[in-house]
Tab-separated table of C-alpha atoms in Angstrom:
chain	number	residue	atom	x	y	z
A	185	GLY	CA	-1.191	-3.058	-16.577
A	186	GLU	CA	-3.270	-1.783	-13.489
A	187	ASN	CA	-3.726	1.514	-13.122
A	188	VAL	CA	-4.595	3.535	-10.606
A	189	GLU	CA	-6.160	6.813	-10.915
A	190	GLN	CA	-6.717	8.482	-8.353
A	191	HIS	CA	-8.065	12.443	-7.123
A	192	PRO	CA	-7.621	15.336	-6.012
A	193	SER	CA	-3.803	15.495	-4.508
A	194	THR	CA	-4.857	16.906	-1.322
A	195	LEU	CA	-8.591	17.809	-0.088
A	196	SER	CA	-9.336	20.665	2.436
A	197	VAL	CA	-12.423	20.292	4.777
A	198	GLN	CA	-14.293	22.036	7.325
A	199	GLU	CA	-15.295	19.805	9.963
A	200	GLY	CA	-18.635	18.748	9.532
A	201	ASP	CA	-18.607	18.518	6.071
A	202	SER	CA	-18.099	15.632	3.686
A	203	ALA	CA	-14.995	14.367	0.982
A	204	VAL	CA	-15.112	12.735	-1.622
A	205	ILE	CA	-12.296	11.259	-3.337
A	206	LYS	CA	-12.457	9.712	-6.157
A	207	CYS	CA	-10.904	6.487	-8.397
A	208	THR	CA	-10.315	4.993	-12.265
A	209	TYR	CA	-8.250	1.958	-12.554
A	210	SER	CA	-8.330	0.234	-16.212
A	211	ASP	CA	-8.242	-3.592	-15.891
A	212	SER	CA	-11.296	-4.088	-15.918
A	213	ALA	CA	-9.997	-7.594	-14.874
A	214	SER	CA	-9.779	-6.056	-11.420
A	215	ASN	CA	-12.203	-7.506	-9.059
A	216	TYR	CA	-11.219	-5.816	-5.370
A	217	PHE	CA	-10.946	-1.752	-4.756
A	218	PRO	CA	-9.977	-1.863	-0.741
A	219	TRP	CA	-9.051	1.934	0.353
A	220	TYR	CA	-6.712	2.731	2.846
A	221	LYS	CA	-6.011	5.506	5.545
A	222	GLN	CA	-2.141	6.589	6.350
A	223	GLU	CA	-1.693	8.928	8.902
A	224	LEU	CA	1.695	10.171	9.586
A	225	GLY	CA	4.503	7.965	9.854
A	226	LYS	CA	1.856	5.444	10.166
A	227	ARG	CA	1.038	2.238	7.878
A	228	PRO	CA	-1.546	1.745	5.876
A	229	GLN	CA	-4.489	0.230	6.994
A	230	LEU	CA	-8.162	-1.033	5.873
A	231	ILE	CA	-9.966	0.995	5.947
A	232	ILE	CA	-13.081	-0.317	3.542
A	233	ASP	CA	-13.618	-2.818	0.943
A	234	ILE	CA	-15.746	-3.695	-2.150
A	235	ARG	CA	-16.298	-6.339	-4.601
A	236	SER	CA	-17.443	-6.073	-8.655
A	237	ASN	CA	-20.132	-7.949	-8.619
A	238	VAL	CA	-21.104	-4.897	-5.685
A	239	GLY	CA	-22.227	-1.344	-6.742
A	240	GLU	CA	-21.821	-0.195	-3.539
A	241	LYS	CA	-20.870	-0.392	0.516
A	242	LYS	CA	-20.937	1.666	3.236
A	243	ASP	CA	-20.138	1.451	6.607
A	244	GLN	CA	-20.421	4.528	9.903
A	245	ARG	CA	-19.281	7.772	8.474
A	246	ILE	CA	-17.989	5.968	5.573
A	247	ALA	CA	-18.899	4.089	1.817
A	248	VAL	CA	-17.836	3.522	-1.674
A	249	THR	CA	-19.689	3.387	-4.488
A	250	LEU	CA	-18.536	1.903	-7.746
A	251	ASN	CA	-19.316	1.540	-11.211
A	252	LYS	CA	-17.633	-0.885	-13.170
A	253	THR	CA	-18.990	0.225	-16.324
A	254	ALA	CA	-16.561	3.048	-16.340
A	255	LYS	CA	-14.122	1.656	-14.069
A	256	HIS	CA	-15.067	4.492	-11.439
A	257	PHE	CA	-15.237	4.631	-7.412
A	258	SER	CA	-14.875	7.229	-5.317
A	259	LEU	CA	-14.757	7.010	-1.016
A	260	HIS	CA	-17.101	9.348	0.463
A	261	ILE	CA	-16.970	10.240	3.643
A	262	THR	CA	-19.536	12.435	5.319
A	263	GLU	CA	-19.819	14.492	9.014
A	264	THR	CA	-15.731	14.654	8.563
A	265	GLN	CA	-13.293	14.776	11.812
A	266	PRO	CA	-10.398	15.954	12.876
A	267	GLU	CA	-9.247	12.888	13.569
A	268	ASP	CA	-9.795	11.991	10.067
A	269	SER	CA	-6.912	13.639	8.780
A	270	ALA	CA	-4.216	11.493	7.005
A	271	VAL	CA	-3.599	10.101	2.477
A	272	TYR	CA	-6.184	8.016	1.669
A	273	PHE	CA	-5.295	5.499	-1.552
A	274	CYS	CA	-6.706	3.437	-3.139
A	275	ALA	CA	-6.007	0.843	-4.880
A	276	ALA	CA	-6.898	-2.290	-7.307
A	277	ARG	CA	-6.428	-6.389	-6.974
A	278	ASP	CA	-6.375	-7.985	-9.708
A	279	THR	CA	-8.109	-10.811	-10.723
A	280	GLY	CA	-5.169	-13.300	-9.154
A	281	GLY	CA	-5.813	-12.308	-6.244
A	282	PHE	CA	-2.104	-10.966	-6.041
A	283	LYS	CA	-1.638	-8.052	-7.125
A	284	THR	CA	-2.932	-4.606	-5.771
A	285	ILE	CA	-1.884	-1.523	-7.186
A	286	PHE	CA	-1.940	1.870	-5.228
A	287	GLY	CA	-3.502	4.667	-6.359
A	288	ALA	CA	-1.252	7.822	-5.503
A	289	GLY	CA	-3.276	9.090	-2.390
A	290	THR	CA	-5.352	12.045	-1.363
A	291	ARG	CA	-4.010	13.459	0.941
A	292	LEU	CA	-7.449	14.852	3.456
A	293	PHE	CA	-7.336	18.212	5.646
A	294	VAL	CA	-9.884	18.381	8.475
A	295	LYS	CA	-10.374	21.625	9.896
A	296	ALA	CA	-11.492	22.547	13.400
B	133	ASP	CA	-1.327	-12.082	16.788
B	134	ALA	CA	2.008	-9.593	16.247
B	135	GLY	CA	0.845	-8.851	13.313
B	136	VAL	CA	4.096	-7.656	10.370
B	137	ILE	CA	6.954	-7.309	11.850
B	138	GLN	CA	10.206	-5.780	10.102
B	139	SER	CA	13.427	-4.940	11.294
B	140	PRO	CA	15.458	-2.184	10.712
B	141	ARG	CA	12.697	1.443	11.829
B	142	HIS	CA	15.529	3.261	10.829
B	143	GLU	CA	18.410	2.607	8.516
B	144	VAL	CA	21.185	5.588	7.269
B	145	THR	CA	23.889	4.383	5.623
B	146	GLU	CA	26.388	6.021	3.032
B	147	MET	CA	26.276	5.815	-0.851
B	148	GLY	CA	27.856	1.951	-2.316
B	149	GLN	CA	26.624	0.026	1.460
B	150	GLU	CA	24.292	-2.794	1.461
B	151	VAL	CA	21.930	-3.038	2.751
B	152	THR	CA	19.802	-5.660	3.685
B	153	LEU	CA	15.078	-4.623	4.870
B	154	ARG	CA	13.491	-7.769	6.876
B	155	CYS	CA	10.779	-8.850	6.530
B	156	LYS	CA	8.371	-11.244	9.188
B	157	PRO	CA	4.784	-12.034	8.051
B	158	ILE	CA	1.891	-12.876	9.639
B	159	SER	CA	1.878	-16.413	10.853
B	160	GLY	CA	-1.065	-18.331	8.003
B	161	HIS	CA	-0.470	-15.783	5.618
B	162	ASN	CA	1.143	-17.246	2.233
B	163	SER	CA	1.116	-14.131	0.207
B	164	LEU	CA	3.774	-11.403	1.286
B	165	PHE	CA	4.669	-8.131	-0.430
B	166	TRP	CA	7.344	-5.098	-0.302
B	167	TYR	CA	6.147	-1.962	-0.905
B	168	ARG	CA	8.344	1.250	-1.818
B	169	GLN	CA	6.962	4.939	-0.359
B	170	THR	CA	7.688	7.962	-1.729
B	171	MET	CA	6.326	12.068	-2.014
B	172	MET	CA	6.892	11.084	-5.690
B	173	ARG	CA	5.557	7.989	-6.485
B	174	GLY	CA	3.554	6.941	-4.311
B	175	LEU	CA	3.468	3.006	-2.875
B	176	GLU	CA	4.507	1.195	-5.482
B	177	LEU	CA	4.711	-2.490	-5.229
B	178	LEU	CA	8.049	-3.741	-6.551
B	179	ILE	CA	8.211	-8.065	-5.534
B	180	TYR	CA	5.380	-10.224	-4.365
B	181	PHE	CA	5.660	-14.028	-3.200
B	182	ASN	CA	2.868	-16.803	-2.739
B	183	ASN	CA	3.589	-19.855	-0.507
B	184	ASN	CA	7.433	-18.236	-0.354
B	185	VAL	CA	7.737	-18.251	-4.072
B	186	PRO	CA	8.420	-15.331	-6.309
B	187	ILE	CA	5.914	-14.348	-8.876
B	188	ASP	CA	6.544	-11.349	-10.445
B	189	ASP	CA	9.025	-9.447	-9.880
B	190	SER	CA	8.452	-6.665	-11.947
B	191	GLY	CA	8.705	-3.568	-9.735
B	192	MET	CA	12.303	-4.011	-8.607
B	193	PRO	CA	13.328	-1.429	-10.107
B	194	GLU	CA	17.407	-2.318	-11.168
B	195	ASP	CA	19.815	-5.235	-10.532
B	196	ARG	CA	20.279	-3.574	-7.509
B	197	PHE	CA	17.499	-4.262	-5.624
B	198	SER	CA	16.641	-8.490	-4.930
B	199	ALA	CA	14.516	-10.492	-2.407
B	200	LYS	CA	14.291	-13.494	-1.378
B	201	MET	CA	11.858	-15.512	1.007
B	202	PRO	CA	13.771	-18.716	2.158
B	203	ASN	CA	10.853	-19.906	4.234
B	204	ALA	CA	6.776	-18.958	5.050
B	205	SER	CA	8.151	-16.361	7.772
B	206	PHE	CA	10.981	-14.966	7.044
B	207	SER	CA	11.494	-12.462	3.480
B	208	THR	CA	14.697	-9.532	2.649
B	209	LEU	CA	14.714	-7.176	0.655
B	210	LYS	CA	18.413	-6.158	-0.079
B	211	ILE	CA	20.003	-3.417	-2.487
B	212	GLN	CA	23.926	-3.290	-3.610
B	213	PRO	CA	25.323	-1.319	-3.771
B	214	SER	CA	22.517	1.858	-2.233
B	215	GLU	CA	22.621	5.470	-3.624
B	216	PRO	CA	20.927	7.527	-2.226
B	217	ARG	CA	17.514	7.802	-4.853
B	218	ASP	CA	16.373	4.413	-2.697
B	219	SER	CA	15.333	6.523	0.139
B	220	ALA	CA	12.361	5.645	0.894
B	221	VAL	CA	9.997	4.013	3.020
B	222	TYR	CA	10.274	-0.016	2.210
B	223	PHE	CA	6.245	-1.522	3.238
B	224	CYS	CA	6.484	-5.129	3.878
B	225	ALA	CA	2.538	-6.821	3.627
B	226	SER	CA	0.696	-10.383	3.466
B	227	SER	CA	-2.121	-11.693	3.309
B	228	ARG	CA	-3.898	-15.042	2.403
B	229	GLN	CA	-4.379	-15.736	-0.530
B	230	GLY	CA	-8.330	-15.760	-1.592
B	231	ALA	CA	-9.182	-14.629	1.431
B	232	ALA	CA	-10.923	-11.143	1.791
B	233	GLY	CA	-7.191	-9.935	-0.349
B	234	GLU	CA	-6.459	-7.487	2.580
B	235	LEU	CA	-3.128	-6.436	2.993
B	236	PHE	CA	-1.573	-6.120	6.599
B	237	PHE	CA	1.746	-3.949	6.399
B	238	GLY	CA	4.393	-3.904	8.743
B	239	GLU	CA	5.358	-0.397	10.916
B	240	GLY	CA	8.439	-0.301	7.112
B	241	SER	CA	11.892	0.652	7.407
B	242	ARG	CA	12.757	3.534	7.211
B	243	LEU	CA	16.117	3.778	4.647
B	244	THR	CA	18.122	6.835	3.988
B	245	VAL	CA	21.023	6.813	1.879
B	246	LEU	CA	23.887	10.116	2.118
């Protein structure tokens, strides 16, 4: 089955700096890669996603890149703000369209 | 839309007791997922349903865990008997099959087994 690895587990940046979180997946048949943000005590919520036919996608301060050959995908947050502090999860979904497997999460701290 | 609704939000029980967690998916969503979240293991997929039918329960940790979806608007996750290591936050999520694939999570049920 699919396995998703995520690094780093913890990331601390200064406000205004960029943050990068990297993930790898094992199943070459996976075709959908969402990113979820979970604030303390809250539910995970989708912030951005990318499909396998696209190499990069951007939404304001966040962007995702996908390298299908290497089975790598990354989340980039620019101009970080204290409210970006949260746990971020990458995930991969199989081609059947059902099973979404999550990485272990990255706890991001943005210091003011 | 009320979103995915889970109950109870918090449950404290003693080892050996039966626990039932409930979920109402978003109307019109035909896929439903149960995840368990712990610090050690992150977000684990336990089981998922499509059109009320269990598709894959390979993530269910033991026979003590069972899940049902009797109709499109209701699902339960039952643990019997419960053990301290079952303590976790259990999330239910729903999505539309074949659509963007976004999972909409409920607020979770925090279970503590003493």
